[in-house]
Each structure stands twice: as C-alpha cells, then as structure tokens.
Short mmCIF file of C-alpha atoms in Angstrom, two decimals:
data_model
loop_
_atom_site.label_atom_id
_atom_site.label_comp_id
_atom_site.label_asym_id
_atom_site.label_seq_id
_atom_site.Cartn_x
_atom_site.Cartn_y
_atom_site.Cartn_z
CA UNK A 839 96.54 92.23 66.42
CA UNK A 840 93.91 90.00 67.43
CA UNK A 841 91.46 91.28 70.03
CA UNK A 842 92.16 87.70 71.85
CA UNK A 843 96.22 87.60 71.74
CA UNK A 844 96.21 91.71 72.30
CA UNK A 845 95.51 90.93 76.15
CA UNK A 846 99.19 89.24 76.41
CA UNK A 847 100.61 92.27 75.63
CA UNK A 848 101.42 92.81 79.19
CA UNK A 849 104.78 93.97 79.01
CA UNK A 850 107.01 95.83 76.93
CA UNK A 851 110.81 95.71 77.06
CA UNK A 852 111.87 98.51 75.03
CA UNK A 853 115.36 97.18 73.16
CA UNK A 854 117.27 98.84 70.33
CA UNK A 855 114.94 97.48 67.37
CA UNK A 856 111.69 98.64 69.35
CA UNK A 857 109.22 97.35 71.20
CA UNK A 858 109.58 93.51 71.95
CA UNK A 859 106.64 92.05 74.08
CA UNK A 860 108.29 90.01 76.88
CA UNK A 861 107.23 88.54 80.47
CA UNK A 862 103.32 90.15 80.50
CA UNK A 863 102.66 92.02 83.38
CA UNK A 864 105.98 91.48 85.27
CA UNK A 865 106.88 93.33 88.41
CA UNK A 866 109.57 93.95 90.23
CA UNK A 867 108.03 93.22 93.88
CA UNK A 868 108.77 89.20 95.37
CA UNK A 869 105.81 87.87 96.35
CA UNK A 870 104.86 89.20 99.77
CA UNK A 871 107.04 91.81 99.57
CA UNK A 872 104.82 95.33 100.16
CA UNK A 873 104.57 97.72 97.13
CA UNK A 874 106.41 101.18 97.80
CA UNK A 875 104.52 103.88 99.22
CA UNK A 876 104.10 106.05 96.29
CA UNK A 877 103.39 103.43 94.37
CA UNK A 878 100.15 101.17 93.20
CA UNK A 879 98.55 99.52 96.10
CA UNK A 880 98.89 95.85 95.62
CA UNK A 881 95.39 94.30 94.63
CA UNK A 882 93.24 93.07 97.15
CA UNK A 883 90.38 90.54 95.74
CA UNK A 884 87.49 93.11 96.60
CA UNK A 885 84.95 91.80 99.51
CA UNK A 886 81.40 90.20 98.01
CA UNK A 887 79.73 93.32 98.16
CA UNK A 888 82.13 95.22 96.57
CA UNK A 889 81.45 93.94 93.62
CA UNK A 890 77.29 94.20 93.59
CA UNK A 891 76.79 95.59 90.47
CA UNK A 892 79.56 93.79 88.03
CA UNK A 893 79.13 91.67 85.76
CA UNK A 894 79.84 87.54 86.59
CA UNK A 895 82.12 88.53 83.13
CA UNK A 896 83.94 91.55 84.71
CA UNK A 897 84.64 89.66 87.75
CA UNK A 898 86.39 86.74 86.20
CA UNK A 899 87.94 89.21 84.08
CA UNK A 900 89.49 90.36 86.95
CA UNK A 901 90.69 87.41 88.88
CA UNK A 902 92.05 86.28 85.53
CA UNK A 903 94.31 88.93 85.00
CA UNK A 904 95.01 89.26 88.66
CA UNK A 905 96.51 85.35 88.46
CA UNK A 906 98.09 86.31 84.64
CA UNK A 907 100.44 89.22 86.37
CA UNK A 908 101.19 87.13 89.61
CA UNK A 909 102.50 84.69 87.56
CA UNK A 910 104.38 86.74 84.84
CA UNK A 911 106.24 88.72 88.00
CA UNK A 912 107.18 85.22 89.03
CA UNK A 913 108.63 84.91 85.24
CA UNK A 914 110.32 87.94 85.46
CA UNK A 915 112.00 87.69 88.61
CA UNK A 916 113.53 84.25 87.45
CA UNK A 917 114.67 85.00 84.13
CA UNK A 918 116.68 88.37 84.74
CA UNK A 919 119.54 87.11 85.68
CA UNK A 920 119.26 84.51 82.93
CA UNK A 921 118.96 87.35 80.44
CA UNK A 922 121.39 89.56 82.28
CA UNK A 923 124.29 87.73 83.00
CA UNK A 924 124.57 85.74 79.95
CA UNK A 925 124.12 88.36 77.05
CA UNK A 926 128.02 87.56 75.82
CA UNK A 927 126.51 83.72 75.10
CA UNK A 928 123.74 84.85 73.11
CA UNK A 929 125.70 85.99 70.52
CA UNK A 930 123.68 87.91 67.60
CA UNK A 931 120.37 87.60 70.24
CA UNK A 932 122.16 90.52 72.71
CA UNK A 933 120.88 93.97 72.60
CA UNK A 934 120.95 97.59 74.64
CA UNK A 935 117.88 97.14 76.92
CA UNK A 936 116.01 100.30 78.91
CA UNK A 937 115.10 96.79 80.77
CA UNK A 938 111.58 98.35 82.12
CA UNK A 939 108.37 97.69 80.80
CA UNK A 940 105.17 100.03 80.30
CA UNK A 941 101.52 99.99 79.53
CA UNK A 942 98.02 101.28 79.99
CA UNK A 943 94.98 100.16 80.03
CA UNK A 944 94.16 100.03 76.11
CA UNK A 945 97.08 97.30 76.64
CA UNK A 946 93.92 94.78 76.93
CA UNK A 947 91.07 94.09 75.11
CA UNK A 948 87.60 93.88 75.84
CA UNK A 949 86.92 93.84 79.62
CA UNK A 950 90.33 93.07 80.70
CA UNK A 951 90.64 96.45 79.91
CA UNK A 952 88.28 97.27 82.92
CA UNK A 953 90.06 95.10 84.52
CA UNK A 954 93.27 96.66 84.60
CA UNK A 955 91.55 99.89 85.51
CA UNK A 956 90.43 98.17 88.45
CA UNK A 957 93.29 95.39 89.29
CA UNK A 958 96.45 97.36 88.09
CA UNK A 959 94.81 101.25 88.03
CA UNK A 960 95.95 102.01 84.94
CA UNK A 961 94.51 104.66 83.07
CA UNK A 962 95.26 106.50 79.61
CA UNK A 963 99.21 107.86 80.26
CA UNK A 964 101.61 104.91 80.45
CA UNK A 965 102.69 103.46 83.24
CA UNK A 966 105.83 101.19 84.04
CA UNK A 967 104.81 97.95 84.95
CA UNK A 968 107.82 96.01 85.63
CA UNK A 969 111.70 96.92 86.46
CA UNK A 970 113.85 94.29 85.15
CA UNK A 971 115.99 93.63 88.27
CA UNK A 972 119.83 93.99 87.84
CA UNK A 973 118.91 96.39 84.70
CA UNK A 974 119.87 100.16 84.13
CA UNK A 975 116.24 101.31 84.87
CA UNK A 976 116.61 98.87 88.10
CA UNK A 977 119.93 101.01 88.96
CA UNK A 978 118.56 105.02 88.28
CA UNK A 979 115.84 104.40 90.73
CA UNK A 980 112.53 103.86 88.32
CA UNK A 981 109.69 102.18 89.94
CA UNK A 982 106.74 100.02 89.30
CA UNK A 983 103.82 102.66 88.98
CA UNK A 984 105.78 105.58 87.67
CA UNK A 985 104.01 107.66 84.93
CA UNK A 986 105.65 108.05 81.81
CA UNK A 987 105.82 111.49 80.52
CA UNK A 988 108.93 112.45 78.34
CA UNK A 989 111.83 111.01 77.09
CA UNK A 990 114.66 113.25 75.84
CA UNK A 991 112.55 116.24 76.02
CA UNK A 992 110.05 114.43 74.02
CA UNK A 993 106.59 114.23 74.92
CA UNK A 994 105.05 110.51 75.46
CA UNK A 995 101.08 110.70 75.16
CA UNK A 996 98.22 108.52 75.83
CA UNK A 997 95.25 107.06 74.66
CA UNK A 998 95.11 103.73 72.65
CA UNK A 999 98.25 103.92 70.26
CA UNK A 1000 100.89 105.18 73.73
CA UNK A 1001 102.68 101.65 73.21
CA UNK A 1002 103.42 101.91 69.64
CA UNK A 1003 103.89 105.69 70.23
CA UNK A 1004 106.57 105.38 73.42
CA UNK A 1005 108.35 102.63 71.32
CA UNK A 1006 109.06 104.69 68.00
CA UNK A 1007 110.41 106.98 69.83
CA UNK A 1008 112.57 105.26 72.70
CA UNK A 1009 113.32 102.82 69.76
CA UNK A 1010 115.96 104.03 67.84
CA UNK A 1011 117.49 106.37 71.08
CA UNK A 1012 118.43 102.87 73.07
CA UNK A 1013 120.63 101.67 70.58
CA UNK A 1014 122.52 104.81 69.77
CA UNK A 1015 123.11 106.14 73.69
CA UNK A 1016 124.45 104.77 77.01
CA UNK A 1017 121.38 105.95 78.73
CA UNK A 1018 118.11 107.95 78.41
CA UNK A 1019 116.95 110.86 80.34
CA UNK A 1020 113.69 110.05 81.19
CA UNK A 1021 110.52 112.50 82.29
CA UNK A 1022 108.16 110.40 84.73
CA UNK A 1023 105.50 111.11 86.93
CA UNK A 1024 105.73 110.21 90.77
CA UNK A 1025 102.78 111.22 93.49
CA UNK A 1026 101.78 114.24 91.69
CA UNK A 1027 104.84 115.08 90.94
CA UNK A 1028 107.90 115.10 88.06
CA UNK A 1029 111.29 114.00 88.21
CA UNK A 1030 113.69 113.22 85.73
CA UNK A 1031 115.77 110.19 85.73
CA UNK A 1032 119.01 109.02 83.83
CA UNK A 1033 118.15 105.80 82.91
CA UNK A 1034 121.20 104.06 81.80
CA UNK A 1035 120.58 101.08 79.11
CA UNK A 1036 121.71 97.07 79.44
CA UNK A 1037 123.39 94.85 77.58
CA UNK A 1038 121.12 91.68 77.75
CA UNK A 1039 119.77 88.52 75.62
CA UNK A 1040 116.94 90.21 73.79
CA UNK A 1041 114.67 87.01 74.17
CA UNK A 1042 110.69 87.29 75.50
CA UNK A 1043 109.55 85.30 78.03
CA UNK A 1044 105.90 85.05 77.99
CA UNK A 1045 102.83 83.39 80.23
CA UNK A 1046 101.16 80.29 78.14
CA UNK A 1047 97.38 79.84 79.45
CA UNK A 1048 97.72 76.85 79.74
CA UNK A 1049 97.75 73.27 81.94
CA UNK A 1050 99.90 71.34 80.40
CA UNK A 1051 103.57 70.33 81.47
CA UNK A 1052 105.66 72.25 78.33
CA UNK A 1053 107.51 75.02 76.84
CA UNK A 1054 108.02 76.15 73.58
CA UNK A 1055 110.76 78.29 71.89
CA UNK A 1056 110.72 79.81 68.14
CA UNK A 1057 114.16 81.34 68.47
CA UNK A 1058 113.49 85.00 69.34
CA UNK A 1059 110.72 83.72 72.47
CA UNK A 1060 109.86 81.23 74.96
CA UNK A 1061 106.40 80.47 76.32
CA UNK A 1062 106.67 78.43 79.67
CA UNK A 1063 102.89 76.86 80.26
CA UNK A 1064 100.84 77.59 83.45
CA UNK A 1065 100.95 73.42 83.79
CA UNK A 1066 105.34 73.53 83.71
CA UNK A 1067 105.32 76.37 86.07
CA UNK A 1068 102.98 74.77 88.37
CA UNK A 1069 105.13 71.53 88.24
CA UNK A 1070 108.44 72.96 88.93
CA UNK A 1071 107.10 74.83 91.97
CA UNK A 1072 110.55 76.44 92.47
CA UNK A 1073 111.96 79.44 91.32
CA UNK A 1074 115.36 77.56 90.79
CA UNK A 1075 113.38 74.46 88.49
CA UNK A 1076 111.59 76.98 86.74
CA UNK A 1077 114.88 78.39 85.84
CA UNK A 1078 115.79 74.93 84.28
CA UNK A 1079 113.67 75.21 81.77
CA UNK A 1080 114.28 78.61 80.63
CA UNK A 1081 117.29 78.04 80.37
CA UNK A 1082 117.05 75.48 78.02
CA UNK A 1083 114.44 76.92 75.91
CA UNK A 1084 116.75 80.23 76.00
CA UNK A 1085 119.67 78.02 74.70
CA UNK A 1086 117.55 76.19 72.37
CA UNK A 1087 116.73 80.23 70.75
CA UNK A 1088 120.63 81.11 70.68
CA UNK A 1089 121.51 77.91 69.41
CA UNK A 1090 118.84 78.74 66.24
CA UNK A 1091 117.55 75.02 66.89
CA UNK A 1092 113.68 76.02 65.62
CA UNK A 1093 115.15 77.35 62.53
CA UNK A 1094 117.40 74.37 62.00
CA UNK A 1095 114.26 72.16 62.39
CA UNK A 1096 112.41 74.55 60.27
CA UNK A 1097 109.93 74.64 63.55
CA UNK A 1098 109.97 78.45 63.62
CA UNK A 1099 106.55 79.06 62.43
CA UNK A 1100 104.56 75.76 64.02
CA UNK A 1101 106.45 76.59 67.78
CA UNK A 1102 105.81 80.52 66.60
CA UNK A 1103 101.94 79.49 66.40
CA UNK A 1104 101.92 77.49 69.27
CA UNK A 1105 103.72 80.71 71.31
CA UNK A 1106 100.71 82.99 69.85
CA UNK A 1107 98.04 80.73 70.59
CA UNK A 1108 98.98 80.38 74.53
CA UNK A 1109 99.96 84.30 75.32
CA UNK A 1110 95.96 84.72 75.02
CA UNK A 1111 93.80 85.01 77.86
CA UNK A 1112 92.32 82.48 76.50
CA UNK A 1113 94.01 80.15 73.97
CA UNK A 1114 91.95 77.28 71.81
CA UNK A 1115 93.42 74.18 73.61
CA UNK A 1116 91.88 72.15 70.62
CA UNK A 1117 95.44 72.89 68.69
CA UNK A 1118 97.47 70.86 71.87
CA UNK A 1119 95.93 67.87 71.00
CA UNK A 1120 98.67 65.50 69.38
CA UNK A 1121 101.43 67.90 70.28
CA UNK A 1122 100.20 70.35 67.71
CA UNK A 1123 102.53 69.66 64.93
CA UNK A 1124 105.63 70.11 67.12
CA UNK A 1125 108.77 67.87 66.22
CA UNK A 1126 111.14 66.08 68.75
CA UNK A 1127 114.33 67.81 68.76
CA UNK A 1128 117.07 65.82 67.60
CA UNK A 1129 119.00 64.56 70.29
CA UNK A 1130 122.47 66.22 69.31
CA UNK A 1131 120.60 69.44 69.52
CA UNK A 1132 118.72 68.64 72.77
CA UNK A 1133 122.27 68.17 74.25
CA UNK A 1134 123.83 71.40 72.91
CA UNK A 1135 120.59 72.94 74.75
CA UNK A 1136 121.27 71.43 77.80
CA UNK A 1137 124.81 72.02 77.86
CA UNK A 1138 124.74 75.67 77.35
CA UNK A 1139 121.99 75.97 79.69
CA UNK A 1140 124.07 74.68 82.35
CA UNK A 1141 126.58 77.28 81.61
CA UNK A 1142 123.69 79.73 81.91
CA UNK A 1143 122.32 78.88 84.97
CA UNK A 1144 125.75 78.74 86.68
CA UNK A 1145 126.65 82.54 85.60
CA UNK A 1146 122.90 83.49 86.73
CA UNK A 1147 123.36 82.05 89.98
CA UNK A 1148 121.30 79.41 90.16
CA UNK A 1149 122.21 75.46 91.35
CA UNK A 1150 123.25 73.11 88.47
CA UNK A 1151 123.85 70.15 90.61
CA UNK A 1152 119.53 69.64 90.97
CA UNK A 1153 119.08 70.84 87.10
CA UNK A 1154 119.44 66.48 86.14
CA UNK A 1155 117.02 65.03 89.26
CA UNK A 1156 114.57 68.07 88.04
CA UNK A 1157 114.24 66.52 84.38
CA UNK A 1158 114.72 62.73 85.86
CA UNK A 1159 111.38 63.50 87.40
CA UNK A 1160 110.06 65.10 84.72
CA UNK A 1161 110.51 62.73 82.39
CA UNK A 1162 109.09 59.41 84.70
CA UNK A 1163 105.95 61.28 85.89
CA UNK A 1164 105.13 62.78 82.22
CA UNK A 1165 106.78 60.41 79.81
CA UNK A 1166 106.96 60.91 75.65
CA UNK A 1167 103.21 59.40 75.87
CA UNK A 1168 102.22 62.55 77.03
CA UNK A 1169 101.85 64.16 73.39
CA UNK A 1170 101.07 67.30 74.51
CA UNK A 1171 103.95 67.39 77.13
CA UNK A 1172 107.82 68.31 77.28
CA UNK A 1173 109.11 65.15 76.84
CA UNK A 1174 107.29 64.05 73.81
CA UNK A 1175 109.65 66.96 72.41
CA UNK A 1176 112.68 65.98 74.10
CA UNK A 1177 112.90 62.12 74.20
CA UNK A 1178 116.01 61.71 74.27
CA UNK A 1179 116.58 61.14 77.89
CA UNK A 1180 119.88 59.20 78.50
CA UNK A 1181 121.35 61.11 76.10
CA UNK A 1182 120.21 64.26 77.67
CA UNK A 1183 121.47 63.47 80.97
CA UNK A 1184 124.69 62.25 79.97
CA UNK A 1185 124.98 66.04 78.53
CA UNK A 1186 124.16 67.45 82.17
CA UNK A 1187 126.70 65.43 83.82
CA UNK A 1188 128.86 66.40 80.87
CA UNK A 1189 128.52 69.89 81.64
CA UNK A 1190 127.89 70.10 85.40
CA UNK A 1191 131.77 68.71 85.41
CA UNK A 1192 133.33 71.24 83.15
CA UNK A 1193 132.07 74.13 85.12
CA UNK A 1194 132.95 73.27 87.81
CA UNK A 1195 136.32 72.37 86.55
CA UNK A 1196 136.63 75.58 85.14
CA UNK A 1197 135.74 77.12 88.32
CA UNK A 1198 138.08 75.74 90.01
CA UNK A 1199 140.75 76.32 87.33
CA UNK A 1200 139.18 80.16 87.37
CA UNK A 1201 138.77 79.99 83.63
CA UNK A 1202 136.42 81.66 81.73
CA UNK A 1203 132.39 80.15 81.74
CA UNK A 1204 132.13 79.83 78.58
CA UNK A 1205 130.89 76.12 76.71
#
C-alpha cells in the first residue's frame, strides 16, 4: 500500500473474510463525553511550549490526525445503527462482525506515525480503537484503549505487520463461531472477554480529505467528504447520505454503471491524509446515476433510516437544500451525480408514506 493512502487505515473491522478497513479512527466516546478511567486520556492540543523542539511538520501532523479521528468517531457513531439494524436488507453485503476495530502506530506512515504515538499513544501491541456501538464487542464490555493480546489462546504480536497478523487469525474464527474469547490488556492487567460476533452490513465507511459537498460509493464502501459532513452539520443529515450511498452499494448500482473502478479510485484517492484534489476537477470521471436507480437508492434508504432510528420526515427538505445551494453546476458536487431531483423527491414522498403505512399496519419494514 501506498505510503500516502496507508495513513487511512485507521480502523479495522474484523468480519468473516478478514480485515475490511472501515470508519478510520472511530471511537466509541460522543463528543464531550469523558474517556473511561483506565482508558487513553483524550488529547489535549499541547500548550506552545510543549511543543519547543518539534518540527512545524510534526505539529501539523498532529493536529491533522487529531481532526481525521474526531471526525471518523463522528462517522462511526452515525452509521452503526445503519449497519446494525439493517443487515437483513443488505442481502449478500451481511456478514458476522467482532464489530471493534484495532491498530498501532505502524497503522500510519511517515510522521503520522509520531503522531499517533503522541495524539492516540499507541505503541507496538495493538490497541482497539473503536467499539462499534450496539455490536457484540459493544455488549462483552471491550473498551477503547484495551491491549490486544490473544485470541483463542492464540498469541497476537506487534511490530509493523500486527494488522495483517491479528486479521489472519481472527479472520477465519468470526465466521465459523458465535463469539471469540478474547485475551486483552487493561491497566496493567489481563482479562479475558467473550466477545460475541454481529450480524451487520459489511460496508466501510471512510473519511474523504476533502472540501467538497459529495460522497461516493463503489459497492463494498462509501467515502462521505469533509465538505458533505461539514454541510449537513447534523448527525441525523449526515445519516441521509449514508444511507443512500449504503443503498446505492446493496443495490450493486456502481457495478450496473460499470462505475466500480472510477468511484473505487475516487474512494482511494480521498482516504489519504492528503489526497491530489487535481483528480476532482470535472467530477473526475464520475457518471450521473440514472434516475430509476437514484430512486431505488432513495427508497431503500428511507427504509434504512427508519429501522436505524433516525427521522425520515426531514430526509426530502435535507436534499431540497442541497440541491438549490449546490446545483448539477457544481461538477465536483453531489448533485452533478444525482440530477434527477423531482424524480428523486417524488421517491421520498413515495417511501416516507409506505412506512409509515406499514407502521401503522405493523407490517414488516421491508421495501
């Protein structure tokens, strides 16, 4: 892997197949919530001279990475129950989850990976990162901070290849057992835990560095831009648009375009630190979706965001606005993809009306 797209390996949700690389340096605190006792302090920017002596480099480093895992907890905490609740409507895309995520610091590259001695205190051993909330690991107690040591009675190591190491072996065990015992280290000391697994939609969610107002999906991932997050402001908006891109992977819609590769590229290019903004110019090759597909999207997304909780009745004003304040001029934006407004919104009121007529005919969610 590329030095420069190695950094956005900030997460790994171990599944059945392996190691998938989803929501980068996800955590399982809210924002202002404390961090537990016996876990990592949370980081405080250090005072100016607390940092005579580093590098103008290392610094940024820092506050880069800091902002990266702020914003991919944010990512986290949204899409579990998207992931969760709806694993029965993504079809061949479900799989057995351990639904925690672990790394070290040879997880970056270059002087992030100082920086996530310094920001995150990681050191050689793995160490779990993220808890995806409502998951098995969520359930049997494991923690942000925890050390990894065993699983099953078998030794996990460190040094530079502990990813690729932890995930051949928890790899094959999640899809063949109900749960995992295991081995992690907790202020000084070991416990073992029986980590059951999850069934969930077995689709990454990653941070793109980036300003514009998009998203991109290349049917096993979706990359929500800095720029879109920053837009929707809320937790529940953001949620709109995974959704859709989420429905837009189960629905195979990038393969059907034969947009797997170009919205593949596009996803590889933004996880960096930092990504060559040269290839957004134009829209980088990306197609409009069809319009029959951008309302299957939509409509399954509303199902989606219904069983996770969320409110469908502001999913339609959310893309209204959308669309008028970034229109399909905006090449590089989301609705140069997805111009087919009226149709589009049509499909929400479509949808918003069955479910709730199937709610209150207590049938089934399902489109």
């Amino acid at each position: 892997m590329a030095m420069a797209g190695k950094v956005q390996r900030l997460a790994v949700y171990l599944t059945a197949a392996g190691a998938a690389t989803l929501l980068a340096g996800c955590s399982t605190l809210w924002p202002g919530q404390p961090a537990p006792a016996d876990g990592p302090a949370p980081y405080t920017p250090p005072a100016q001279e607390a940092q005579h002596g580093l590098s103008a480099r290392a610094v940024a480093a820092q506050e880069s990475l800091k902002n990266m895992v702020a914003l991919q907890d944010r990512l986290s905490r949204v899409s579990a129950p998207l992931l969760i609740n709806n694993a029965d409507l993504c079809r061949n895309q479900a799989r057995n989850l351990l639904g925690f995520t672990a790394q070290n610091r040879y997880s970056y590259p270059g002087e992030y990976s100082e920086a996530a001695a310094a920001v995150l205190g990681y050191g050689d051993r793995l160490q779990i990162s993220s808890v995806l909330a409502g998951s098995g690991a969520a359930r049997a107690g494991l923690r942000k901070g925890d050390s990894l040591i065993a699983v099953e009675d078998k030794a996990l190591h460190g040094g530079p290849d502990a990813e690729a190491q932890a995930a051949e072996v928890l790899g094959p065990l999640v899809g063949n057992r109900a749960a995992l015992n295991l081995t992690i280290g907790r202020s000084g000391l070991s416990q073992t835990l029986n980590v059951p697994v999850t069934r969930a939609c077995a689709i990454r969610i990653q941070l793109g560095n980036a300003d514009n107002i998009n998203s991109y999906a290349d049917g096993q991932r979706v990359a929500i831009t800095r720029g879109m997050m920053n837009f929707a402001q809320s937790d529940e908006a953001i949620a709109y648009v995974l959704a859709r891109d989420i429905a837009h992977n189960v629905l195979g819609h990038a393969g059907a375009m034969r947009q797997t590769g170009t919205q593949g590229s596009m996803i590889d290019n933004l996880v960096r630190a930092k990504p060559d903004t040269s290839l957004l110019i134009g829209g980088g090759g990306i197609k409009p979706v069809p319009q029959d597909l951008d309302a299957a999207a939509d409509t399954l997304a509303i199902y989606m965001l219904q069983r996770a909780g969320y409110n469908i009745d502001r999913a339609k004003p959310f893309w209204q606005k959308l669309s008028s304040q970034y229109p399909a001029t905006v090449l590089n934006g989301y609705t140069a993809a997805h111009p087919a407004i009226a149709v589009r919104m049509a499909a929400l009121d479509r949808a918003v009306t069955d479910v709730k007529a199937k709610l209150a005919a207590k049938k089934p969610l399902v489109p």
